[in-house]
Structure formats: C-alpha cells, structure tokens
C-alpha cells in the first residue's frame, strides 16, 4: 500500500494523506540553519547544532505524536484548520505534501479556500521562510483570520527540557509591529537571538504561550485562534512563543501571499550589546528586507533550485530502469547530503541532544558525499582528525558547534581510527588534492599538538598494529562498527554498555570485522605511502596487512564463513560452535570487500553462506540465530528482543557491503538483488509494513525473528545512505574514482542492456555510455575515449572544463 507517489519531473515525493503510518519528514537547509519538517508541518529548527542552538521546541515521543512545528492556522468563521492537517486535525477536502530538494509544500483545501504553505531555508541565509498562498476558490467574498505559531526553545535543548526551576524565569522577548524577537540569554552578553516575523501588516500578536494556547489548550486548540485574535501578551519568563495574526479578505478567485520567517541572528562582538535590555536589530532588519516582497522570495526559491541542480549534476544516470534512476539521481544523493550535515544528531529518532557528530559515522557519510561538494568534505576531514588522540584512537563523537570531542561518550571503539583513512583516501581519489596530507591538524583539538594530516593517518594505521590480540586479529575495544557487540563489557545493565566509563578495552576480545577493515583501508594507506615515496613504510605496512589477512583466513575462518570475533574468554563469536549468533553479516561483507579469500574460494563460500542463512525478502539480517536471552559476554547486542536492531535486525547499512562484495566476485545479478531488497523506491508498495518514508533509507528493518518483520525504524540518519551510493555508483554501475582517474568496471544485472552516466570529476565532465547488449554481468571488452581505443580501464584525466565522451562495451 502507498500513501503517495514519486513525482520525478518535479523531483518530489508527494504524500496524499496526512495520516501516514509515521510522520514522513524532510530537511530544510544545508549550510548552517536547519529545519526538520514533517508531512503535517511538525518539526523544529536549529542553527548549526541541534543541541546547543535549538530555535524551536519539539516534544519527542509525545502522545499525540508530532504536535510541535511550523504551524499555520486558518480560522474561517467557526472552522479552524491547518493546511498540513495537524495540529487541529480538522478534516480537509484536499491535502497533499510535496517533499522536494530543501523545501516542502503543504497544500490543504477546506470549504473553497485553498492554502499552500511552502517552507524552505534560502541558500546563504540563516532563516526559514514559510510562504502561505491563500486562494479563494469559491464564488463569494471571504474573511479569514490567519495565525502563524512557533514555540521558542531556550537555546540549549537539554537544559530547556530539564532545568525548569531556572528556565521558567529567564524568557524575554521584544516586539515590533511585524516582528517578535526571542532574546532569552542576550542579557548574559550572548550575541544571538531569534526573530519571527511577517512581511504583511499584523493584526494582533502573542508572545506568551499561555496567552495564545490557554493553559490547558495546547496547539490543537489555541484559545487565541478560537477567539479570532491574539491578546498582545509579552512573555516574562515561562514559555516565549511567536504568534502572528493577520486578518485577510479575499474576493472570489483572489489569491494572496503572506510570508512568515524565522531567523537566527548572531551579532559579531563589536556590534553587540549596547544596552542589556535591548538587542541590536540591524541584522534582523536586513534579513527581513531580503524577503520583503514576493519576487524576492521567488528569487530565493529559484536560487535554491539552481543550487540543487548543480549539486546533483555531478552524477546522473539514465538506465531506463525508472526506480534505479530516481534513487541514483536524486534520493540517494539527497540523503547523503543530509547525513553529511546531520551525522546522527537530529531526526525524528535522534533527539538532537544525544549524539553530535560521530567519528565513524561522519567518515562514512563522507564516502557518499565527497563528489557533491569536495571542499566541504575536506573541511570535515580536518575537523574530524582534530578530535583524534595522539595514540591514533579517537573521541567517538564531537559537538558540531564546538568541534570538541564528547567526553561523556569517550573513546575505545577500535574501528574508529581506520575510518579516517577510509575518508581521506576517498577524498584523494575524488580530488587528487595531495596537499591535504600536509595540513597541520591538532590532536585532541590542542593546537600545540598539531601534526600533518598524514601523521594522523599513520597513527590510525599503527593503532591497529599495536592493538592485536592472541590470534593476531585486531582487538575490538568497547565495540567496532557494531556498537552493541560489547565483548569486553560485563555490565549488568545492558542499556548502559555504551556509556560505560570503566576500562574501555578488555584484554583480549578480537574483531574479524576490524581485520577486514585493516586489510581494506590499510592497503589504501600503503598506496598513499607509495605515492609519497615512503617505500619502506609502505613495505612494512603491507607486511602487517598480510599478517592480519592470514589471521582472518585462519583464526577468522569458521569453515564456511568468516567468524565475527573472539570474546574476552577467547571463545569464537559467529561460529557454528555457538548455539546462537553463528554467522554475522559484517565480516563477510568487509572481508570480501577487502579481497580476503578471493583466491582461496573462501570469499565465494562466505557469500553463499550469507545467502543461505541470512537472506530474507526484506534484506539480509545481521546474524542468525538471534540471541534469545541476555548474555554478559556479548553485551548490548543480546539486550534487544530477537529481530530488533543489532540483535538480528536487517541493518540496512551493511546490506550494501554484501552487494559490493558480490560485485567483487562478478555477481551482478545477486549484487542488484541485494541492492533492490532494501531500496526505498523498490519497496514503496509495502509502505504499510515498512512504515517509514519511502524515499530514504532507515537504519533498521525488523528481521525475520521479530513479530513486526519488515517494519523499519530510525529513518534518514544512517550510514546506509553513503554506502548505498558508493555501492550503486561505484561497484554496480562501476564508475570508480582512483588516485589516477576514473576506472570503469561495471557489475550489473545481465538484464540491464546499457546505461549512461554523466560524472563530474576533477573539473571535467565524463559522458560514459555503457553497452551491455552482450547481456553479461561483468567484464569490459573495450573502451573508447573521444573515439580512440583505450588500453586498460582507467580513463585518462581530462583537462578541467572539458567534456569527454566515453563508450564502454561489456562482454
Ligand atoms: C544502539 C545502536 C547505536 C548505539 C550508539 C545503541 O544503544 O542500539 O544502534 O549505534 O547505541 O549510540
Ligand atoms: C548506529 C551508529 O551510528 C553506527 O556508528 C553503528 O555502526 C551502528 N549503529 C551499528 O551499531
């Protein structure tokens, strides 16, 4: 069952009922100012950091769900309704929600009045614009009262939701005829405030929540809206809000547009603070002037559309396979941008207060993003590397506003260091920007401890070399990619294992997954050493890699698949010797991607075992059999009921690893099958089972052991976005950036007869036409570049600004 449809021409997903199984959201903004907006206008806004600079409140896990947001009320006589249906839930005659590239349009119609609420964050500005278009579709004149309403958050979202004894007394506002300023904290010589304004003369306003909503009213039934006017309240403490009321008259057929804006202003030191009671509004006035009339708002919308057009033009596919084209050209890349911006901080499942930017997460997000804006990827790599410790280990997370490592979560995830190599190598393959390796980057954000980025990578590599266990496999530490596999953790309280502050490393537990990573990314590191003429270092690195590869093939091998780990007692995890958790997906994917066991046949055997034991109609589950009871020696993984999350859920993130691994063996049909099973557009028809947005990936789908098999959770912020795009663009469609240029090596379903990709790369544009009339899955017979035959499959680098025609014949 569907709740909407894709509109490919407009690059939108169109939701046609407000009652989707869960709120289906979109992200506005891709620079500093961000808003989350659901298909019923729920959501919130923040500046850079969802925890430390939260502009508006949002109550998670509330009942009813999704009541706080960007709300516009229309009072038409005795009827009050919202174009996005919530929060009044007045039945609409017509409803649609269009989620597009950085904008959302909610359209409602009631009794002959059409209202379209168009929300977006203009490029280069720190504000959200909400433009309301009202049309009188009836044949009589109409009088309406429009109210726009936001509830301010007192900046630090954690403090805001906990420290009420203080916060009920700090709130302050200022009011101008068409603007409400939220200036709590300004008194403390802070330099920021928010402004909520309209470009249309305001009839009445409120700034105190109780005055607008009524103490027992709430956004579903605000007393001011019911009364048809606001009371001009000024908030003194309690809950400051922005509510603007505009009385509108409409002749039959007449249309009127009203703009509401929510801006964030930060005054530079020299401009701020003349009088503690009065804010400096110069910048706010300038912001409002930028959107004073409709043509300016149109221009901002057009600039945003151009921006996205140019971002996405770096990789465009025409394959004739509608769903594939739609995902590759638009939604995969769009989700990559969002995960790059948000890491795992703010979604409808991540509160914006818990996790900032993940070290591992952001490095992986970059793999799918780097071709979109390489310069931002560069900056991100340097930020991440600056949180690393001198021994190569890393803070697991950092706060985007301060860029400082998060001490509460700390360190000890032994895969983290290697992801920095993965990200940097991917950046170099995309850009050829070798000077980045010479950039001075501090350790632990301490400028006194600055070293070239290459030294950071060296320490990342060495961290694994110096943390090997009894089988010659890398020590796992607190956990590796699988946060919940806590083999050195003996906490009696499962949920707490992630926060444990005790010894972060047990003595001996080892990870075959990290072994795979070390071989894969270690080789990439050695290649960098080659290029920097560090021949001895490269040779030594390869000796260490070969030794770990051997360990993976022996101690890491279980007979028909790669083992997952050894626990702190030296017992195998992910082995037929275990009663539960006999086989895990992660080492099969990562080891085969690393090329381990390709010659020996072990790689092919491992993937056959995945297909036999882990595959389901909705994707590949994390392990089998699921753990039925909590086990101290395994940690959080066994704290989940069978089939959920890391306990044998379908973790979408590592499904692409299996797909990539299949391409390494030339299995294009199977690689595509794995891709397709979790791919949003391909499962749109089962939205009532899947429940989350059908245009983006979710972190997890309940596995076959779960009573709700097929139900997804935690949409949007997942490494799946990046890995899927890497998989489909590089491994399946086979356009692979290397240090020397684009390598062409498709591995596709044999039924795909051909396709073309337009790829922007190092300033040139490559039109690559692939002919597969031979109906093979893998193998390039010939390549011509601008009509001339090419030896090998790496395209020579073209001069920036030029366009190259490439013809590839498979066979
Ligand atoms: C969750 C994991 C998550 C980890 C890190 C765990 O509780 O189950 O999925 O990766 O926390 O926050
Ligand atoms: C979510 C985390 O953000 C990610 O880093 C981790 O790898 C997965 N969960 C699996 O545990």
Short mmCIF file of C-alpha atoms in Angstrom, two decimals, residues 184-542:
data_model
loop_
_atom_site.label_atom_id
_atom_site.label_comp_id
_atom_site.label_asym_id
_atom_site.label_seq_id
_atom_site.Cartn_x
_atom_site.Cartn_y
_atom_site.Cartn_z
CA UNK A 184 16.49 34.90 26.20
CA UNK A 185 20.18 34.78 27.22
CA UNK A 186 21.05 38.03 25.44
CA UNK A 187 21.29 39.65 28.86
CA UNK A 188 24.25 37.38 29.63
CA UNK A 189 26.22 39.14 26.92
CA UNK A 190 25.46 36.43 24.45
CA UNK A 191 25.31 37.57 20.90
CA UNK A 192 22.44 35.64 19.41
CA UNK A 193 18.67 35.89 19.21
CA UNK A 194 15.81 34.67 17.04
CA UNK A 195 13.24 36.67 15.14
CA UNK A 196 9.82 35.58 13.96
CA UNK A 197 8.29 37.98 11.50
CA UNK A 198 5.83 38.57 8.71
CA UNK A 199 6.13 40.71 5.59
CA UNK A 200 2.44 41.60 5.93
CA UNK A 201 0.91 44.01 8.49
CA UNK A 202 -0.02 42.10 11.60
CA UNK A 203 -3.47 42.40 13.15
CA UNK A 204 -2.53 41.05 16.58
CA UNK A 205 0.20 39.01 18.24
CA UNK A 206 1.09 36.94 21.28
CA UNK A 207 4.46 36.09 22.75
CA UNK A 208 3.37 34.15 25.84
CA UNK A 209 2.32 30.56 25.27
CA UNK A 210 -0.36 30.53 27.92
CA UNK A 211 -1.95 33.61 26.41
CA UNK A 212 -2.00 32.12 22.93
CA UNK A 213 -2.80 28.49 23.67
CA UNK A 214 -4.51 28.82 27.02
CA UNK A 215 -3.02 26.97 29.95
CA UNK A 216 -4.92 23.80 29.10
CA UNK A 217 -5.38 24.47 25.40
CA UNK A 218 -2.26 23.46 23.53
CA UNK A 219 -1.55 23.77 19.84
CA UNK A 220 -4.51 21.60 18.86
CA UNK A 221 -6.96 24.17 20.16
CA UNK A 222 -5.31 27.53 20.90
CA UNK A 223 -7.66 29.88 22.69
CA UNK A 224 -6.47 32.91 20.70
CA UNK A 225 -7.32 31.21 17.43
CA UNK A 226 -10.71 30.20 18.71
CA UNK A 227 -11.32 33.81 19.80
CA UNK A 228 -10.16 35.11 16.42
CA UNK A 229 -7.48 37.45 17.82
CA UNK A 230 -4.37 37.47 19.99
CA UNK A 231 -4.06 39.47 23.18
CA UNK A 232 -0.74 41.23 22.67
CA UNK A 233 0.86 39.28 25.50
CA UNK A 234 4.50 39.86 26.42
CA UNK A 235 6.32 36.82 27.81
CA UNK A 236 8.09 37.34 31.11
CA UNK A 237 9.75 34.00 31.74
CA UNK A 238 7.64 30.88 31.25
CA UNK A 239 7.32 29.94 27.59
CA UNK A 240 8.03 32.61 24.95
CA UNK A 241 6.34 31.98 21.63
CA UNK A 242 5.86 33.74 18.35
CA UNK A 243 2.23 34.06 17.26
CA UNK A 244 1.27 36.46 14.49
CA UNK A 245 -2.31 37.03 13.42
CA UNK A 246 -3.32 38.55 10.09
CA UNK A 247 -6.88 39.31 9.06
CA UNK A 248 -7.41 38.57 5.36
CA UNK A 249 -10.23 39.38 2.98
CA UNK A 250 -10.44 37.57 -0.34
CA UNK A 251 -12.70 38.32 -3.29
CA UNK A 252 -13.91 35.31 -5.30
CA UNK A 253 -10.93 33.85 -7.16
CA UNK A 254 -8.49 36.17 -5.40
CA UNK A 255 -5.08 34.96 -4.27
CA UNK A 256 -2.90 36.49 -1.53
CA UNK A 257 0.58 35.58 -0.35
CA UNK A 258 1.85 36.12 3.18
CA UNK A 259 5.39 35.43 4.27
CA UNK A 260 6.36 34.30 7.76
CA UNK A 261 10.03 33.99 8.63
CA UNK A 262 12.03 32.54 11.48
CA UNK A 263 15.58 33.85 11.59
CA UNK A 264 18.68 33.38 13.67
CA UNK A 265 20.92 36.37 14.22
CA UNK A 266 24.37 36.37 15.69
CA UNK A 267 26.00 39.76 16.08
CA UNK A 268 29.75 40.00 15.89
CA UNK A 269 31.40 41.07 19.13
CA UNK A 270 31.90 44.70 18.14
CA UNK A 271 28.26 45.21 17.19
CA UNK A 272 26.59 43.64 20.12
CA UNK A 273 25.36 44.72 23.46
CA UNK A 274 24.85 48.36 23.98
CA UNK A 275 22.01 48.06 26.45
CA UNK A 276 21.39 44.69 28.14
CA UNK A 277 17.67 45.10 27.71
CA UNK A 278 17.61 45.94 24.01
CA UNK A 279 19.01 43.83 21.21
CA UNK A 280 20.85 45.16 18.21
CA UNK A 281 18.37 44.56 15.41
CA UNK A 282 20.31 45.84 12.41
CA UNK A 283 20.99 42.40 11.01
CA UNK A 284 17.44 41.24 11.64
CA UNK A 285 16.07 44.23 9.75
CA UNK A 286 18.40 43.48 6.86
CA UNK A 287 17.25 39.86 6.84
CA UNK A 288 13.58 40.87 6.75
CA UNK A 289 14.31 43.32 3.95
CA UNK A 290 15.77 40.50 1.87
CA UNK A 291 12.34 38.84 1.72
CA UNK A 292 10.02 41.81 1.91
CA UNK A 293 8.24 41.12 -1.35
CA UNK A 294 7.16 38.11 -3.24
CA UNK A 295 9.63 38.48 -6.08
CA UNK A 296 12.49 38.27 -3.57
CA UNK A 297 11.06 35.07 -2.12
CA UNK A 298 10.65 33.65 -5.64
CA UNK A 299 14.25 34.51 -6.40
CA UNK A 300 15.40 32.75 -3.24
CA UNK A 301 13.41 29.65 -4.20
CA UNK A 302 14.92 29.71 -7.69
CA UNK A 303 18.43 30.08 -6.31
CA UNK A 304 17.84 27.05 -4.10
CA UNK A 305 16.62 25.02 -7.06
CA UNK A 306 19.70 26.01 -9.11
CA UNK A 307 21.92 25.08 -6.22
CA UNK A 308 20.46 21.58 -6.04
CA UNK A 309 20.53 21.17 -9.78
CA UNK A 310 24.23 21.86 -9.74
CA UNK A 311 24.92 19.64 -6.71
CA UNK A 312 23.19 16.65 -8.28
CA UNK A 313 24.68 17.13 -11.72
CA UNK A 314 27.92 15.52 -10.53
CA UNK A 315 26.43 12.06 -11.03
CA UNK A 316 23.43 11.47 -13.27
CA UNK A 317 22.25 8.14 -14.62
CA UNK A 318 19.95 7.12 -17.45
CA UNK A 319 19.33 3.42 -17.34
CA UNK A 320 15.71 3.11 -18.42
CA UNK A 321 15.07 1.49 -15.04
CA UNK A 322 12.80 4.14 -13.53
CA UNK A 323 13.29 3.31 -9.86
CA UNK A 324 17.04 2.99 -10.17
CA UNK A 325 17.37 6.32 -11.98
CA UNK A 326 15.16 8.03 -9.44
CA UNK A 327 17.18 6.78 -6.49
CA UNK A 328 20.63 7.37 -8.00
CA UNK A 329 19.91 10.77 -9.48
CA UNK A 330 18.03 12.18 -6.57
CA UNK A 331 17.14 10.45 -3.35
CA UNK A 332 20.38 8.59 -2.59
CA UNK A 333 22.40 11.73 -3.11
CA UNK A 334 19.90 13.88 -1.22
CA UNK A 335 20.10 11.55 1.77
CA UNK A 336 23.91 11.64 1.53
CA UNK A 337 23.79 15.42 1.87
CA UNK A 338 21.51 15.16 4.90
CA UNK A 339 23.63 12.54 6.67
CA UNK A 340 26.73 14.58 5.90
CA UNK A 341 25.12 17.61 7.56
CA UNK A 342 23.43 15.90 10.47
CA UNK A 343 25.62 12.89 11.15
CA UNK A 344 23.39 11.11 13.69
CA UNK A 345 22.29 14.21 15.58
CA UNK A 346 18.78 15.33 14.62
CA UNK A 347 15.96 13.30 13.12
CA UNK A 348 12.60 12.07 14.36
CA UNK A 349 14.53 9.27 16.08
CA UNK A 350 17.64 11.16 17.13
CA UNK A 351 16.69 13.91 19.54
CA UNK A 352 19.43 16.31 18.52
CA UNK A 353 20.59 16.30 22.12
CA UNK A 354 22.23 12.91 22.46
CA UNK A 355 24.75 12.44 19.77
CA UNK A 356 26.64 15.10 17.90
CA UNK A 357 28.83 14.14 15.00
CA UNK A 358 30.11 10.57 15.04
CA UNK A 359 33.75 9.95 14.17
CA UNK A 360 32.98 6.69 12.42
CA UNK A 361 29.66 7.96 11.15
CA UNK A 362 30.89 11.18 9.62
CA UNK A 363 33.86 9.47 7.98
CA UNK A 364 31.48 7.05 6.30
CA UNK A 365 28.95 9.74 5.41
CA UNK A 366 31.73 11.45 3.55
CA UNK A 367 32.20 8.44 1.26
CA UNK A 368 28.81 9.12 -0.32
CA UNK A 369 29.09 12.90 -0.19
CA UNK A 370 32.62 13.66 -1.35
CA UNK A 371 31.73 14.03 -5.04
CA UNK A 372 28.93 16.50 -4.23
CA UNK A 373 30.99 19.28 -2.59
CA UNK A 374 34.61 18.13 -2.21
CA UNK A 375 35.59 21.36 -0.44
CA UNK A 376 33.19 20.67 2.40
CA UNK A 377 34.47 17.12 2.63
CA UNK A 378 37.98 18.50 3.01
CA UNK A 379 36.95 20.76 5.87
CA UNK A 380 35.13 17.88 7.55
CA UNK A 381 38.16 15.58 7.36
CA UNK A 382 40.27 18.19 9.11
CA UNK A 383 37.61 18.72 11.81
CA UNK A 384 37.33 15.02 12.47
CA UNK A 385 41.07 14.43 12.52
CA UNK A 386 41.44 17.21 15.09
CA UNK A 387 39.45 15.16 17.60
CA UNK A 388 41.88 12.24 17.34
CA UNK A 389 44.18 11.31 20.23
CA UNK A 390 47.92 11.12 19.84
CA UNK A 391 47.89 7.33 20.04
CA UNK A 392 45.60 7.21 17.00
CA UNK A 393 42.43 6.42 18.93
CA UNK A 394 39.55 8.84 18.73
CA UNK A 395 36.71 10.51 20.51
CA UNK A 396 33.71 8.60 19.26
CA UNK A 397 31.63 11.75 18.84
CA UNK A 398 32.03 15.51 18.80
CA UNK A 399 29.69 18.52 19.06
CA UNK A 400 29.30 20.38 15.74
CA UNK A 401 29.23 23.84 17.32
CA UNK A 402 32.38 23.48 19.39
CA UNK A 403 34.01 20.75 17.27
CA UNK A 404 35.30 19.28 20.52
CA UNK A 405 35.28 15.60 21.37
CA UNK A 406 32.44 14.39 23.54
CA UNK A 407 33.93 13.29 26.84
CA UNK A 408 30.79 11.56 28.08
CA UNK A 409 30.95 9.03 25.32
CA UNK A 410 34.73 8.95 25.25
CA UNK A 411 36.83 6.63 23.18
CA UNK A 412 37.62 2.94 22.78
CA UNK A 413 35.84 1.95 19.56
CA UNK A 414 38.74 0.31 17.84
CA UNK A 415 37.39 0.62 14.31
CA UNK A 416 37.20 4.43 14.55
CA UNK A 417 40.81 5.23 13.56
CA UNK A 418 40.60 3.24 10.32
CA UNK A 419 37.56 5.15 9.11
CA UNK A 420 39.70 8.29 8.97
CA UNK A 421 41.92 6.52 6.43
CA UNK A 422 38.83 5.43 4.50
CA UNK A 423 37.50 9.00 4.32
CA UNK A 424 40.80 10.65 3.45
CA UNK A 425 41.65 8.10 0.77
CA UNK A 426 38.20 8.53 -0.78
CA UNK A 427 38.72 12.30 -0.77
CA UNK A 428 42.09 11.93 -2.50
CA UNK A 429 40.65 9.61 -5.13
CA UNK A 430 37.96 12.15 -5.84
CA UNK A 431 40.10 15.27 -5.87
CA UNK A 432 43.80 14.43 -6.19
CA UNK A 433 44.30 17.12 -3.53
CA UNK A 434 47.60 15.77 -2.16
CA UNK A 435 48.44 18.93 -0.18
CA UNK A 436 45.69 17.98 2.29
CA UNK A 437 48.06 15.39 3.71
CA UNK A 438 50.43 18.20 4.68
CA UNK A 439 47.78 20.23 6.52
CA UNK A 440 48.71 20.75 10.16
CA UNK A 441 45.95 19.25 12.29
CA UNK A 442 45.92 19.20 16.10
CA UNK A 443 45.41 16.11 18.18
CA UNK A 444 42.65 16.43 20.79
CA UNK A 445 41.90 19.92 19.43
CA UNK A 446 45.09 21.13 21.07
CA UNK A 447 46.99 23.39 18.66
CA UNK A 448 50.22 22.64 20.49
CA UNK A 449 49.85 19.08 19.31
CA UNK A 450 49.49 19.80 15.61
CA UNK A 451 50.90 17.36 13.06
CA UNK A 452 50.37 16.88 9.30
CA UNK A 453 47.20 15.00 8.40
CA UNK A 454 49.39 12.17 7.05
CA UNK A 455 50.73 11.68 10.56
CA UNK A 456 47.13 11.26 11.78
CA UNK A 457 46.59 8.54 9.20
CA UNK A 458 49.86 6.90 10.19
CA UNK A 459 48.73 6.78 13.80
CA UNK A 460 45.35 5.42 12.74
CA UNK A 461 47.11 2.62 10.90
CA UNK A 462 49.52 1.94 13.74
CA UNK A 463 46.74 1.86 16.27
CA UNK A 464 45.58 -1.45 14.83
CA UNK A 465 49.15 -2.75 14.54
CA UNK A 466 49.71 -2.10 18.23
CA UNK A 467 46.32 -3.47 19.29
CA UNK A 468 46.37 -7.06 18.10
CA UNK A 469 45.08 -9.95 20.18
CA UNK A 470 46.11 -13.54 20.81
CA UNK A 471 45.00 -14.75 17.37
CA UNK A 472 46.78 -11.92 15.61
CA UNK A 473 43.42 -10.25 14.98
CA UNK A 474 42.68 -6.63 15.94
CA UNK A 475 41.42 -6.04 19.47
CA UNK A 476 37.82 -4.88 19.45
CA UNK A 477 37.92 -2.47 22.42
CA UNK A 478 34.48 -1.33 23.53
CA UNK A 479 32.99 -2.28 20.18
CA UNK A 480 33.63 -1.98 16.48
CA UNK A 481 31.09 -0.97 13.81
CA UNK A 482 28.55 -2.94 15.77
CA UNK A 483 28.21 -0.68 18.81
CA UNK A 484 26.31 -3.35 20.63
CA UNK A 485 28.87 -6.13 20.39
CA UNK A 486 30.49 -5.37 23.73
CA UNK A 487 32.80 -8.30 24.25
CA UNK A 488 34.89 -6.78 26.99
CA UNK A 489 31.95 -5.38 28.82
CA UNK A 490 30.46 -7.12 31.77
CA UNK A 491 27.87 -4.56 32.69
CA UNK A 492 24.84 -5.91 34.49
CA UNK A 493 22.83 -3.15 32.86
CA UNK A 494 22.61 -3.82 29.15
CA UNK A 495 21.44 -0.43 28.01
CA UNK A 496 24.33 1.22 29.76
CA UNK A 497 27.09 -0.56 28.00
CA UNK A 498 27.57 2.29 25.57
CA UNK A 499 28.15 4.76 28.37
CA UNK A 500 30.45 2.58 30.49
CA UNK A 501 33.36 4.65 31.63
CA UNK A 502 35.44 1.86 33.14
CA UNK A 503 38.32 0.25 31.27
CA UNK A 504 37.49 0.87 27.65
CA UNK A 505 39.47 -2.09 26.46
CA UNK A 506 39.31 -5.56 27.76
CA UNK A 507 42.34 -7.67 27.47
CA UNK A 508 41.73 -9.98 24.56
CA UNK A 509 38.44 -9.75 22.65
CA UNK A 510 39.20 -9.54 18.93
CA UNK A 511 37.28 -8.49 15.83
CA UNK A 512 37.40 -10.19 12.44
CA UNK A 513 35.46 -7.22 11.10
CA UNK A 514 38.27 -4.83 12.02
CA UNK A 515 40.66 -7.31 10.42
CA UNK A 516 38.73 -6.87 7.16
CA UNK A 517 38.81 -3.09 7.57
CA UNK A 518 42.50 -3.12 8.31
CA UNK A 519 43.24 -5.08 5.15
CA UNK A 520 40.99 -2.89 3.01
CA UNK A 521 41.92 0.52 4.35
CA UNK A 522 45.44 -0.49 5.31
CA UNK A 523 46.09 -1.20 1.62
CA UNK A 524 44.71 2.22 0.78
CA UNK A 525 47.11 3.67 3.34
CA UNK A 526 50.05 1.77 1.86
CA UNK A 527 49.12 3.15 -1.55
CA UNK A 528 49.34 6.67 -0.16
CA UNK A 529 52.78 5.82 1.22
CA UNK A 530 53.83 4.64 -2.26
CA UNK A 531 52.76 7.94 -3.77
CA UNK A 532 54.62 9.89 -1.10
CA UNK A 533 57.71 7.82 -1.90
CA UNK A 534 57.71 6.24 1.54
CA UNK A 535 58.75 2.88 0.16
CA UNK A 536 59.97 1.37 3.43
CA UNK A 537 56.87 2.41 5.27
CA UNK A 538 54.68 1.02 2.50
CA UNK A 539 56.52 -2.31 2.59
CA UNK A 540 56.29 -2.54 6.38
CA UNK A 541 52.61 -1.65 6.25
CA UNK A 542 51.99 -4.42 3.72
#
